[in-house]
XYZ file of N, CA and C in Angstrom:
813
model
N 0.850 -1.011 -0.272
C 0.094 -0.094 -0.013
C 0.878 1.334 -0.376
N 0.892 2.171 -1.106
C 1.319 3.067 -1.108
C 0.920 4.189 -0.062
N 2.100 5.284 0.334
C 1.591 6.207 1.267
C 1.780 7.603 0.687
N 1.806 7.915 -0.729
C 1.497 8.654 -1.010
C 0.351 9.634 -0.418
N 0.656 10.865 -0.031
C -0.368 11.788 0.704
C -0.903 12.964 -0.137
N -2.101 12.856 0.018
C -2.871 14.142 -0.940
C -2.444 15.279 0.209
N -3.158 16.594 -0.092
C -2.929 17.703 0.684
C -3.125 17.087 2.066
N -2.389 17.551 3.138
C -2.583 17.441 4.594
C -4.032 17.650 5.052
N -4.608 16.630 5.888
C -6.183 17.300 6.130
C -5.772 16.965 7.736
N -6.191 17.972 8.632
C -6.264 17.763 10.015
C -7.360 16.940 10.612
N -6.955 16.323 12.052
C -7.635 15.498 12.698
C -9.179 15.855 12.598
N -9.453 17.280 12.793
C -10.709 17.484 12.873
C -11.854 16.996 11.476
N -10.711 17.691 10.329
C -11.511 17.283 9.196
C -11.656 15.596 8.883
N -10.719 14.443 9.394
C -10.780 13.625 9.157
C -12.192 12.728 10.199
N -12.139 13.174 11.166
C -13.176 12.967 11.921
C -14.386 13.191 11.161
N -14.648 14.089 10.999
C -15.995 14.574 9.949
C -16.078 13.388 8.905
N -15.234 13.505 8.291
C -15.208 12.676 7.081
C -15.792 11.207 7.506
N -14.874 10.399 8.734
C -15.029 9.391 9.424
C -16.773 9.152 9.659
N -17.021 10.255 10.235
C -18.417 10.280 10.673
C -19.583 10.153 9.560
N -18.970 10.840 8.541
C -19.990 10.906 7.266
C -19.862 9.670 6.334
N -18.864 8.976 6.608
C -18.689 7.694 5.447
C -19.022 6.571 6.536
N -18.692 6.449 7.719
C -18.922 5.431 8.531
C -18.303 4.156 7.938
N -17.061 3.923 7.593
C -16.335 2.936 7.235
C -16.751 1.859 7.582
N -16.463 0.680 7.104
C -16.582 -0.856 7.844
C -15.198 -1.417 7.641
N -15.343 -1.613 9.179
C -13.825 -2.018 9.466
C -13.795 -3.573 9.965
N -12.562 -4.355 9.393
C -12.829 -5.784 9.484
C -11.820 -5.857 10.463
N -12.086 -6.277 11.665
C -11.254 -6.490 12.376
C -10.621 -7.812 12.990
N -9.617 -7.974 12.786
C -8.841 -9.428 13.327
C -8.164 -9.492 14.636
N -8.601 -9.445 15.646
C -7.834 -9.369 16.976
C -8.079 -10.189 17.806
N -7.721 -9.750 19.158
C -7.600 -11.025 20.268
C -8.864 -10.981 20.921
N -8.877 -12.263 21.802
C -10.195 -12.385 22.648
C -10.382 -11.406 23.339
N -9.128 -10.534 24.296
C -9.162 -9.897 25.103
C -9.935 -8.517 24.638
N -9.573 -8.226 23.221
C -9.879 -7.191 22.809
C -11.084 -6.529 22.141
N -11.550 -7.776 21.784
C -12.861 -7.891 20.797
C -13.995 -6.830 21.203
N -14.737 -6.779 22.399
C -15.607 -5.884 22.671
C -15.297 -4.632 22.694
N -14.117 -4.259 23.606
C -13.826 -2.867 23.666
C -13.638 -2.503 22.183
N -13.033 -3.030 21.564
C -12.302 -2.458 19.721
C -13.567 -2.266 19.379
N -14.640 -2.747 19.369
C -15.972 -3.080 18.567
C -16.442 -1.467 19.128
N -16.568 -1.747 20.517
C -17.286 -0.386 20.882
C -16.522 0.986 20.762
N -15.283 0.963 20.501
C -14.545 2.180 20.337
C -14.862 2.491 18.996
N -15.019 1.618 17.978
C -15.106 1.865 16.391
C -16.674 2.438 16.414
N -17.696 1.878 17.225
C -19.163 2.411 17.094
C -18.958 3.711 17.834
N -18.295 4.231 18.466
C -18.530 5.275 19.560
C -17.821 6.623 18.333
N -16.763 5.835 17.849
C -16.083 6.857 16.886
C -16.951 7.138 15.540
N -17.897 6.432 15.286
C -18.689 6.544 13.992
C -18.699 5.660 13.139
N -17.637 4.427 13.009
C -17.197 3.419 12.382
C -18.129 2.584 12.809
N -17.990 1.445 11.839
C -18.701 -0.144 11.990
C -17.729 -0.997 11.825
N -17.971 -1.909 13.068
C -16.984 -3.028 13.037
C -17.256 -4.206 12.519
N -16.500 -4.910 12.187
C -16.973 -6.349 12.100
C -15.874 -7.376 12.334
N -16.144 -8.154 13.271
C -15.024 -9.341 13.792
C -15.424 -10.476 13.269
N -14.471 -10.458 11.870
C -14.608 -11.625 10.928
C -13.118 -12.055 10.947
N -12.984 -13.221 11.231
C -11.405 -13.851 11.282
C -11.354 -15.235 10.775
N -12.591 -15.794 10.383
C -12.001 -17.622 9.963
C -11.593 -17.381 8.020
N -10.917 -18.481 8.177
C -10.170 -18.402 6.820
C -11.268 -18.796 5.634
N -12.413 -19.319 5.899
C -13.456 -19.603 4.810
C -14.077 -18.262 4.535
N -14.000 -17.319 5.257
C -14.941 -16.035 4.954
C -13.884 -14.863 5.092
N -12.927 -14.741 5.697
C -12.141 -13.594 5.874
C -11.552 -12.793 4.439
N -11.092 -13.325 3.718
C -10.593 -13.214 2.435
C -11.858 -12.385 1.768
N -13.011 -13.091 1.643
C -13.988 -12.351 0.740
C -14.502 -11.217 1.559
N -14.683 -11.232 2.698
C -15.227 -10.035 3.504
C -14.401 -8.762 3.500
N -12.965 -9.287 3.344
C -11.976 -7.887 3.412
C -12.198 -7.114 1.986
N -12.731 -7.500 0.811
C -12.871 -7.113 -0.228
C -14.613 -6.042 -0.251
N -15.364 -6.224 0.919
C -16.390 -5.715 1.131
C -16.114 -4.448 2.165
N -15.317 -4.787 3.078
C -14.723 -3.696 4.140
C -14.043 -2.374 3.621
N -14.036 -1.602 4.287
C -13.084 -0.311 3.611
C -11.595 -0.466 4.112
N -11.805 -1.323 5.209
C -10.126 -1.238 5.589
C -10.228 -2.604 6.595
N -9.018 -2.992 6.845
C -8.528 -4.503 7.411
C -7.721 -3.900 8.790
N -7.938 -4.508 10.002
C -7.095 -4.399 11.028
C -6.409 -5.992 11.438
N -5.128 -6.082 11.501
C -4.806 -7.869 12.087
C -4.049 -7.398 13.394
N -4.507 -8.060 14.546
C -3.783 -8.235 15.853
C -3.478 -9.420 16.052
N -2.112 -9.832 16.466
C -1.923 -11.078 16.633
C -1.810 -11.657 17.933
N -2.477 -10.759 18.844
C -2.557 -10.976 20.388
C -2.832 -12.364 21.153
N -3.627 -12.898 20.480
C -4.021 -14.364 20.767
C -3.778 -15.150 19.485
N -2.751 -15.234 18.924
C -2.580 -15.772 17.496
C -2.519 -17.520 17.786
N -3.081 -18.128 16.732
C -3.171 -19.709 16.606
C -2.700 -20.072 15.097
N -2.871 -21.320 14.641
C -2.461 -21.434 13.487
C -4.013 -21.088 12.727
N -5.090 -21.352 13.214
C -6.330 -21.239 12.406
C -6.421 -19.711 12.070
N -6.087 -18.966 13.175
C -6.401 -17.405 12.760
C -5.326 -16.963 12.131
N -4.053 -17.446 11.802
C -3.042 -17.033 10.795
C -3.591 -17.296 9.454
N -4.289 -18.356 9.304
C -4.844 -18.629 7.963
C -5.741 -17.664 7.549
N -6.377 -16.874 8.649
C -7.512 -16.146 8.453
C -7.254 -14.872 8.275
N -5.820 -14.350 9.051
C -5.357 -13.362 8.752
C -5.002 -13.215 7.319
N -3.922 -14.187 7.106
C -3.320 -14.104 5.561
C -4.382 -14.221 4.497
N -5.446 -14.947 4.583
C -6.667 -14.788 3.631
C -7.257 -13.175 3.555
N -7.286 -12.471 4.851
C -8.016 -11.647 4.669
C -6.981 -10.553 4.183
N -5.726 -10.425 4.508
C -4.783 -9.670 3.776
C -4.737 -9.833 2.303
N -4.586 -11.064 1.943
C -4.984 -11.197 0.522
C -5.937 -10.535 -0.147
N -7.043 -10.773 0.669
C -8.384 -10.289 0.132
C -8.528 -8.650 -0.160
N -7.581 -8.009 1.185
C -7.667 -6.646 1.217
C -6.721 -6.193 0.145
N -5.562 -6.626 0.023
C -4.795 -5.761 -0.990
C -5.486 -6.415 -2.664
N -6.049 -7.676 -2.895
C -6.482 -7.553 -4.088
C -7.458 -6.377 -4.471
N -8.256 -6.055 -3.342
C -9.352 -5.126 -3.546
C -8.977 -3.844 -3.376
N -7.482 -3.592 -3.264
C -7.005 -2.390 -2.926
C -7.252 -1.604 -1.760
N -7.872 -2.389 -0.582
C -8.047 -1.761 0.599
C -6.846 -1.628 1.602
N -6.752 -0.524 2.594
C -5.872 -0.853 3.419
C -5.629 -1.380 4.419
N -4.690 -1.927 4.910
C -4.673 -2.712 6.193
C -3.597 -2.673 7.205
N -4.079 -2.625 8.663
C -2.833 -2.271 9.471
C -2.645 -3.229 10.425
N -1.423 -3.296 10.601
C -0.556 -4.336 11.380
C -0.301 -4.063 12.917
N -0.631 -4.926 13.832
C -0.236 -4.525 15.418
C 0.446 -5.955 15.622
N 1.788 -5.514 15.693
C 2.672 -6.921 15.838
C 2.625 -7.244 17.389
N 1.643 -7.467 18.071
C 1.757 -7.683 19.753
C 2.677 -8.602 20.187
N 3.558 -8.111 20.829
C 4.705 -9.153 21.556
C 5.072 -10.154 20.456
N 5.604 -9.196 19.245
C 6.004 -10.578 18.256
C 7.581 -10.990 18.550
N 8.038 -10.636 19.404
C 9.462 -11.086 19.627
C 9.750 -11.901 20.764
N 8.370 -12.190 21.399
C 8.175 -13.520 22.627
C 8.525 -14.425 22.219
N 8.069 -15.222 21.196
C 8.265 -16.701 20.877
C 8.455 -16.585 19.215
N 9.106 -17.912 18.848
C 9.399 -17.997 17.683
C 8.238 -18.178 16.535
N 7.279 -18.514 17.197
C 5.775 -18.470 16.125
C 5.463 -16.923 16.147
N 5.556 -16.352 16.812
C 4.948 -14.715 16.425
C 6.131 -14.249 15.965
N 7.222 -14.543 15.511
C 8.295 -13.806 14.986
C 8.112 -14.210 13.497
N 7.691 -15.367 13.195
C 7.101 -15.961 11.946
C 6.225 -15.608 11.275
N 5.182 -15.169 12.241
C 3.954 -14.985 11.775
C 4.008 -13.347 11.251
N 4.602 -12.665 12.350
C 4.679 -11.310 11.633
C 5.632 -10.932 10.393
N 6.670 -11.896 10.486
C 7.609 -11.787 9.171
C 6.727 -11.981 7.811
N 5.561 -12.812 7.948
C 4.827 -13.192 7.045
C 3.763 -12.040 6.562
N 3.417 -11.918 7.432
C 2.322 -10.624 7.503
C 3.152 -9.260 6.800
N 4.280 -9.008 7.335
C 5.245 -7.874 7.110
C 5.496 -7.808 5.549
N 5.554 -8.900 4.951
C 5.725 -9.065 3.373
C 4.802 -8.731 2.972
N 3.365 -8.838 3.233
C 2.169 -8.565 2.615
C 1.963 -7.044 2.586
N 2.928 -5.977 3.083
C 2.835 -4.858 3.066
C 2.010 -3.883 3.835
N 1.793 -4.140 4.911
C 0.611 -3.205 5.587
C 0.470 -1.750 5.193
N -0.505 -0.907 5.057
C 0.027 0.472 5.190
C 0.137 1.301 6.343
N -0.162 0.639 7.558
C 0.227 1.256 8.769
C 0.707 0.257 9.817
N 1.765 0.641 10.412
C 2.258 -0.502 11.350
C 1.777 0.327 12.902
N 1.239 -0.220 13.781
C 1.115 0.517 15.153
C 1.762 -0.784 16.026
N 2.602 -0.100 16.806
C 3.201 -0.789 18.420
C 3.583 -0.180 19.267
N 3.820 -0.511 20.214
C 4.621 0.349 21.166
C 6.412 0.317 21.023
N 6.957 1.085 21.846
C 8.358 1.123 21.611
C 8.753 -0.091 21.570
N 8.874 -1.046 22.639
C 9.730 -2.283 22.203
C 9.265 -3.095 21.089
N 7.878 -3.240 20.723
C 7.653 -3.659 19.483
C 8.220 -3.245 18.087
N 8.439 -1.918 17.907
C 8.906 -1.126 16.991
C 10.353 -1.513 16.677
N 11.014 -1.204 18.186
C 12.559 -1.404 17.985
C 12.749 -2.770 17.601
N 11.910 -3.826 18.010
C 12.497 -5.283 17.763
C 12.216 -5.164 16.320
N 11.116 -5.016 15.528
C 10.877 -4.923 14.281
C 12.052 -4.348 13.164
N 12.581 -3.183 13.601
C 13.049 -2.710 13.415
C 15.028 -3.416 13.337
N 14.841 -4.473 14.001
C 16.105 -5.441 14.546
C 16.917 -4.998 15.358
N 16.694 -4.045 16.391
C 17.415 -3.720 17.451
C 17.028 -4.519 19.064
N 17.681 -4.090 20.038
C 17.164 -5.000 21.333
C 16.141 -4.138 22.040
N 15.177 -4.726 22.229
C 14.377 -3.932 23.269
C 14.001 -4.477 24.634
N 13.599 -3.769 25.682
C 13.463 -4.426 26.946
C 12.040 -4.418 27.218
N 11.001 -4.982 25.958
C 9.898 -5.401 26.346
C 9.462 -6.611 26.958
N 8.326 -6.857 28.011
C 8.192 -8.008 28.304
C 6.719 -8.488 27.953
N 6.439 -9.601 27.152
C 5.352 -9.792 26.423
C 4.792 -8.662 25.855
N 3.443 -8.392 26.361
C 2.677 -7.678 25.766
C 2.938 -5.708 26.450
N 4.225 -5.745 26.998
C 4.335 -4.394 27.696
C 5.779 -4.033 27.285
N 5.630 -2.675 26.813
C 6.891 -1.966 26.562
C 7.677 -1.485 27.934
N 8.962 -2.047 27.683
C 9.835 -1.292 28.519
C 10.938 -0.337 27.942
N 10.429 0.202 26.986
C 11.478 1.272 26.594
C 10.474 2.085 26.131
N 11.168 3.822 26.289
C 10.534 5.063 25.944
C 10.134 4.972 24.329
N 9.222 6.035 24.201
C 8.928 5.967 22.583
C 10.206 6.556 22.038
N 10.844 7.640 22.581
C 12.112 8.453 21.939
C 12.874 7.428 21.568
N 13.194 6.345 22.154
C 14.070 5.216 21.846
C 13.880 4.374 20.601
N 12.603 4.463 20.124
C 12.109 3.658 18.977
C 11.839 4.706 17.671
N 12.043 6.153 18.038
C 11.550 6.577 16.910
C 12.565 6.782 15.551
N 13.917 6.307 15.552
C 14.923 6.035 14.516
C 14.286 4.900 13.715
N 14.141 4.075 14.833
C 13.681 2.352 14.324
C 12.394 2.670 13.398
N 11.551 3.510 13.795
C 10.198 3.805 13.154
C 10.665 4.340 12.084
N 11.539 5.067 11.722
C 11.272 6.038 10.694
C 12.183 4.914 9.493
N 13.107 4.256 10.046
C 13.684 3.088 8.940
C 12.909 2.177 8.475
N 12.022 1.775 9.758
C 10.943 0.774 9.314
C 9.973 1.339 8.416
N 9.467 2.262 8.659
C 8.487 3.135 7.359
C 9.108 3.220 6.047
N 10.558 3.623 6.232
C 11.114 3.702 4.455
C 11.501 2.254 4.015
N 11.817 1.286 4.968
C 11.599 -0.303 4.275
C 10.480 -0.694 3.951
N 9.392 -0.621 4.669
C 8.023 -1.056 4.331
C 7.395 -0.175 3.480
N 7.490 1.137 3.357
C 6.756 1.800 2.544
C 5.463 2.153 3.103
N 5.448 1.921 4.400
C 4.257 2.007 5.380
C 4.179 3.186 6.566
N 3.052 3.549 6.833
C 2.977 4.428 8.193
C 3.354 3.717 9.625
N 4.234 4.321 10.241
C 4.912 3.593 11.515
C 4.395 4.385 12.673
N 3.446 3.482 13.639
C 2.897 4.196 14.790
C 3.677 3.727 15.680
N 4.579 4.743 16.701
C 4.875 4.311 18.102
C 4.223 4.671 19.223
N 3.271 4.221 19.596
C 2.380 4.773 20.981
C 3.053 4.464 22.026
N 2.563 5.294 22.837
C 2.968 5.374 24.483
C 2.454 6.871 25.182
N 3.164 7.290 25.930
C 2.668 8.633 26.525
C 2.535 9.533 25.831
N 3.543 10.141 24.827
C 3.585 10.777 23.540
C 3.900 10.007 22.351
N 2.825 9.950 21.227
C 2.838 9.078 20.514
C 3.824 9.458 19.267
N 4.443 8.802 18.287
C 5.513 9.475 17.407
C 4.994 8.353 16.308
N 4.554 9.450 15.183
C 4.158 8.766 13.560
C 5.027 9.174 12.585
N 5.213 8.317 11.649
C 5.716 8.728 10.522
C 5.769 8.000 9.281
N 5.939 8.196 8.144
C 6.181 7.385 6.966
C 7.622 7.705 6.161
N 8.586 7.808 7.218
C 10.071 7.936 6.697
C 10.372 9.044 6.059
N 9.281 10.149 6.036
C 9.612 11.406 5.448
C 8.990 12.720 6.332
N 7.753 12.467 6.537
C 6.861 13.232 7.261
C 6.666 12.825 8.728
N 6.878 13.284 9.982
C 6.639 12.906 11.178
C 5.815 13.807 12.030
N 5.243 13.192 13.023
C 4.469 14.172 14.126
C 4.370 13.363 15.177
N 4.141 14.108 16.337
C 4.255 13.848 17.810
C 2.705 13.906 18.274
N 1.977 13.134 18.939
C 0.638 13.451 19.742
C 0.762 13.167 21.025
N 0.557 14.109 21.639
C 0.290 14.087 23.234
C -1.090 14.129 23.669
N -1.151 14.100 24.943
C -2.691 14.092 25.635
C -2.890 12.658 26.247
N -4.089 12.385 26.258
C -4.564 10.790 26.933
C -4.480 11.135 28.259
N -4.668 9.715 28.902
C -4.738 9.729 30.374
C -3.724 8.827 30.962
N -3.235 8.984 31.978
C -2.343 7.931 32.952
C -3.271 6.357 33.215
N -4.766 6.743 33.185
C -5.322 5.336 33.465
C -5.227 4.778 32.280
N -4.941 5.087 31.231
C -5.160 4.362 29.761
C -4.281 3.084 29.697
N -3.076 2.997 30.378
C -2.204 1.853 30.297
C -2.918 0.699 31.471
N -3.690 1.196 32.327
C -4.455 0.255 33.245
C -5.550 -0.603 32.898
N -6.091 -0.272 31.494
C -7.173 -0.721 31.057
C -6.762 -1.719 29.819
N -7.016 -2.929 29.720
C -6.644 -3.886 28.960
C -7.246 -3.669 27.850
N -6.598 -3.727 26.543
C -6.997 -3.580 25.288
C -6.963 -2.036 24.781
N -6.839 -1.330 25.529
C -7.099 0.021 24.998
C -5.998 0.081 23.813
N -4.858 -0.402 23.732
C -3.883 -0.332 22.361
C -4.603 -1.061 21.422
N -4.816 -2.273 21.585
C -5.801 -2.924 20.540
C -7.002 -2.194 19.919
N -7.343 -1.312 20.555
C -8.785 -0.452 20.497
C -8.209 0.180 19.441
N -6.960 1.117 19.786
C -6.550 2.144 19.055
C -6.365 1.839 17.454
N -5.845 0.485 17.723
C -5.352 0.120 16.270
C -6.731 -0.126 15.382
N -7.716 -0.913 16.067
C -9.102 -0.649 15.213
C -9.395 0.864 14.900
N -9.075 2.012 15.903
C -9.509 3.135 15.129
C -8.813 3.568 14.351
N -7.383 3.190 14.189
C -6.522 3.779 13.127
C -7.102 2.978 11.880
N -7.642 1.882 11.846
C -8.350 1.071 10.745
C -9.796 2.091 10.484
N -10.104 2.514 11.157
C -11.333 3.486 10.794
C -11.006 4.705 10.312
N -10.069 5.421 10.751
C -9.723 6.721 10.042
C -9.124 6.425 8.357
N -8.138 5.273 8.561
C -7.658 4.822 7.323
C -8.837 4.627 6.231
N -9.571 3.644 6.467
C -10.572 3.359 5.989
C -11.588 4.441 5.201
N -11.451 5.639 6.021
C -12.077 6.860 5.521
C -11.194 7.687 4.812
N -9.865 7.459 5.027
C -9.346 8.260 4.157
C -8.003 7.401 3.610
N -8.384 6.547 2.604
C -7.096 5.537 2.367
C -6.088 6.086 1.480
N -6.339 7.254 0.838
C -5.108 8.089 0.236
C -4.412 8.852 1.066
N -4.564 8.860 2.226
C -3.880 9.806 3.218
C -3.408 8.920 4.775
N -2.616 8.004 4.204
C -2.540 6.968 5.621
C -1.888 7.666 6.670
N -0.942 8.610 6.381
C -0.548 9.238 7.767
C -1.118 10.152 8.564
N -1.720 11.085 7.617
C -3.122 11.961 8.430
C -3.884 11.260 9.041
N -4.289 10.035 8.433
C -5.187 9.442 9.167
C -5.087 8.746 10.331
N -3.718 8.593 10.285
C -3.054 7.880 11.696
C -3.212 8.910 12.790
N -2.504 10.043 12.258
C -2.416 11.043 13.247
C -3.729 11.316 13.746
N -4.955 11.611 13.096
C -6.277 11.685 12.920
C -6.702 10.796 14.330
N -6.360 9.625 14.102
C -7.056 8.716 15.055
C -6.203 8.742 16.388
N -5.243 9.109 16.397
C -4.230 9.130 17.634
C -4.543 10.350 18.316
N -4.806 11.459 17.647
C -5.184 12.894 18.283
C -6.383 12.368 18.641
N -7.514 11.873 18.467
C -8.999 11.557 18.822
C -8.971 10.730 20.022
N -8.129 9.677 19.607
C -7.907 8.600 21.030
C -7.639 9.579 22.093
N -6.485 9.999 22.104
C -5.813 11.006 23.124
C -6.604 12.002 23.700
N -7.491 12.633 22.973
C -8.539 13.791 23.612
C -9.311 13.323 24.105
N -10.078 11.922 23.454
C -11.140 11.174 24.520
C -10.830 10.791 25.531
N -9.414 10.226 25.678
C -8.540 9.615 27.019
C -8.446 10.981 28.262
N -8.023 11.653 27.564
C -7.799 13.377 28.500
C -9.439 13.730 29.223
N -10.420 13.902 28.231
C -11.753 14.102 28.677
C -11.806 13.088 29.532
N -12.074 11.849 29.478
C -11.977 10.785 30.130
C -11.615 10.695 31.633
N -10.341 11.088 31.569
C -9.554 11.025 32.780
C -9.870 12.073 33.705
N -10.297 13.273 33.353
C -10.498 14.083 34.103
C -11.683 13.814 35.050
N -12.414 13.100 34.829
C -13.422 12.658 35.976
C -13.917 11.386 36.459
N -12.791 10.270 36.032
C -12.460 9.112 36.164
C -12.037 9.179 37.630
N -12.476 7.869 38.393
C -11.778 7.533 40.098
C -10.865 6.499 39.399
N -11.077 5.719 38.601
C -9.649 4.704 38.327
C -10.237 3.832 37.337
N -9.342 2.511 36.746
C -9.503 2.279 35.512
C -11.164 1.772 35.282
N -11.709 1.267 36.159
C -13.070 0.809 36.151
C -14.056 1.615 35.746
N -14.020 2.905 36.260
C -15.085 4.075 35.506
C -14.461 4.948 34.460
N -13.136 4.769 34.311
C -12.547 5.073 32.946
C -13.023 4.853 31.602
N -13.369 3.310 31.433
C -13.736 2.737 30.098
C -14.892 3.121 29.516
N -16.220 3.446 30.412
C -17.357 3.954 30.108
C -17.262 5.651 29.607
N -16.593 6.267 30.433
C -16.155 7.506 30.381
C -15.600 7.873 29.055
N -14.316 6.869 28.655
C -13.877 7.040 27.755
C -14.828 6.615 26.377
N -15.439 5.812 26.076
C -16.345 5.795 25.156
C -17.385 6.720 25.095
N -18.078 7.314 25.943
C -18.553 8.577 26.138
C -18.135 9.548 25.359
N -16.873 9.869 25.887
C -15.997 11.151 25.572
C -15.840 10.962 23.997
N -15.522 9.914 23.695
C -14.959 9.481 21.944
C -16.547 9.470 21.256
N -17.370 9.596 21.853
C -18.699 9.542 21.081
C -19.143 10.730 21.168
N -19.210 11.739 21.773
C -19.529 13.111 22.318
C -18.400 13.776 21.498
N -17.031 13.462 21.018
C -16.332 14.434 20.457
C -16.714 14.929 18.877
N -16.742 15.823 18.872
C -16.984 16.588 17.505
C -15.595 17.053 16.900
N -15.621 17.781 15.845
C -14.569 18.324 14.883
C -14.004 19.529 15.650
N -14.865 20.244 16.010
C -14.546 21.451 17.095
C -13.784 21.388 18.285
N -14.243 20.300 18.937
C -13.336 19.846 19.993
C -12.423 19.453 19.831
N -12.185 18.634 18.985
C -10.910 17.697 18.710
C -10.021 19.080 17.909
N -10.123 19.869 17.086
C -9.252 20.806 16.696
C -8.810 21.872 18.059
N -9.716 21.925 19.023
C -9.151 22.491 20.121
C -8.443 21.551 21.190
N -8.789 20.504 21.421
C -7.989 19.495 22.404
C -6.791 18.722 21.697
N -6.777 18.571 20.341
C -5.529 17.746 19.596
C -4.713 18.763 19.808
N -3.353 17.764 20.644
C -2.138 18.141 20.692
C -1.214 17.518 19.626
N -1.297 18.117 18.397
C -0.056 17.592 17.759
C 1.135 18.289 17.183
N 2.084 17.937 17.013
C 3.126 18.401 16.690
C 3.770 18.127 15.614
N 4.493 18.655 14.671
C 5.323 18.118 13.436
C 6.740 17.636 13.966
N 7.340 16.893 13.923
C 8.590 16.326 14.684
C 9.689 16.067 13.338
């Protein structure tokens, strides 16, 4: 998937576009994340579909506006579904997003991610440890948790973006996004977000929604998704008492988020 950009569009414009088009997003994600990821996409204004079996994943990918692939609870049957979906999306010219969860943890995961990378995702989203390891560097990650700061992964992200011809997003307290030429940082969010399981996986789904709404501008779409996620997180964190009350407040904040509010709250800077 090429990353040639049209004229840059701001997060507010792309949020409006997502709400107007309600893109259908095929999400192949892990058992832990399915419910929250679907609700995040619905709250944002997109339409989620959790379709992962080999028998239908490829066909469905030709219907959806975007595909997201998350390897959190990977197994051989799911890998077959992932590959079928990726082939279907590619044949239909649909963008797809890769979330290489803990890809460095086992040999099986390393092989799966190498095979998926060979199919050229439009966007790769991971934490700093995952992106460092994808770039061939050493990381301090433990399982799904990042042990590295975002800043340490920025050079690896730029190299990976150039090598893959993709947008690469390194997410953390301040996100870093690059296509190897243009880069941006996105601040905001809440310290409670890492305390809620599947938030990062849900963010991958939201990136799919924005990329599905703006397939010709994957960098701007990824920045917009991160900005919207962070803005909703900031708003939810202001009133939440802990992770239990944060989640419904986050969904409500994302649902209420409009273009004017996002334009005001987005913390995006060129890098």
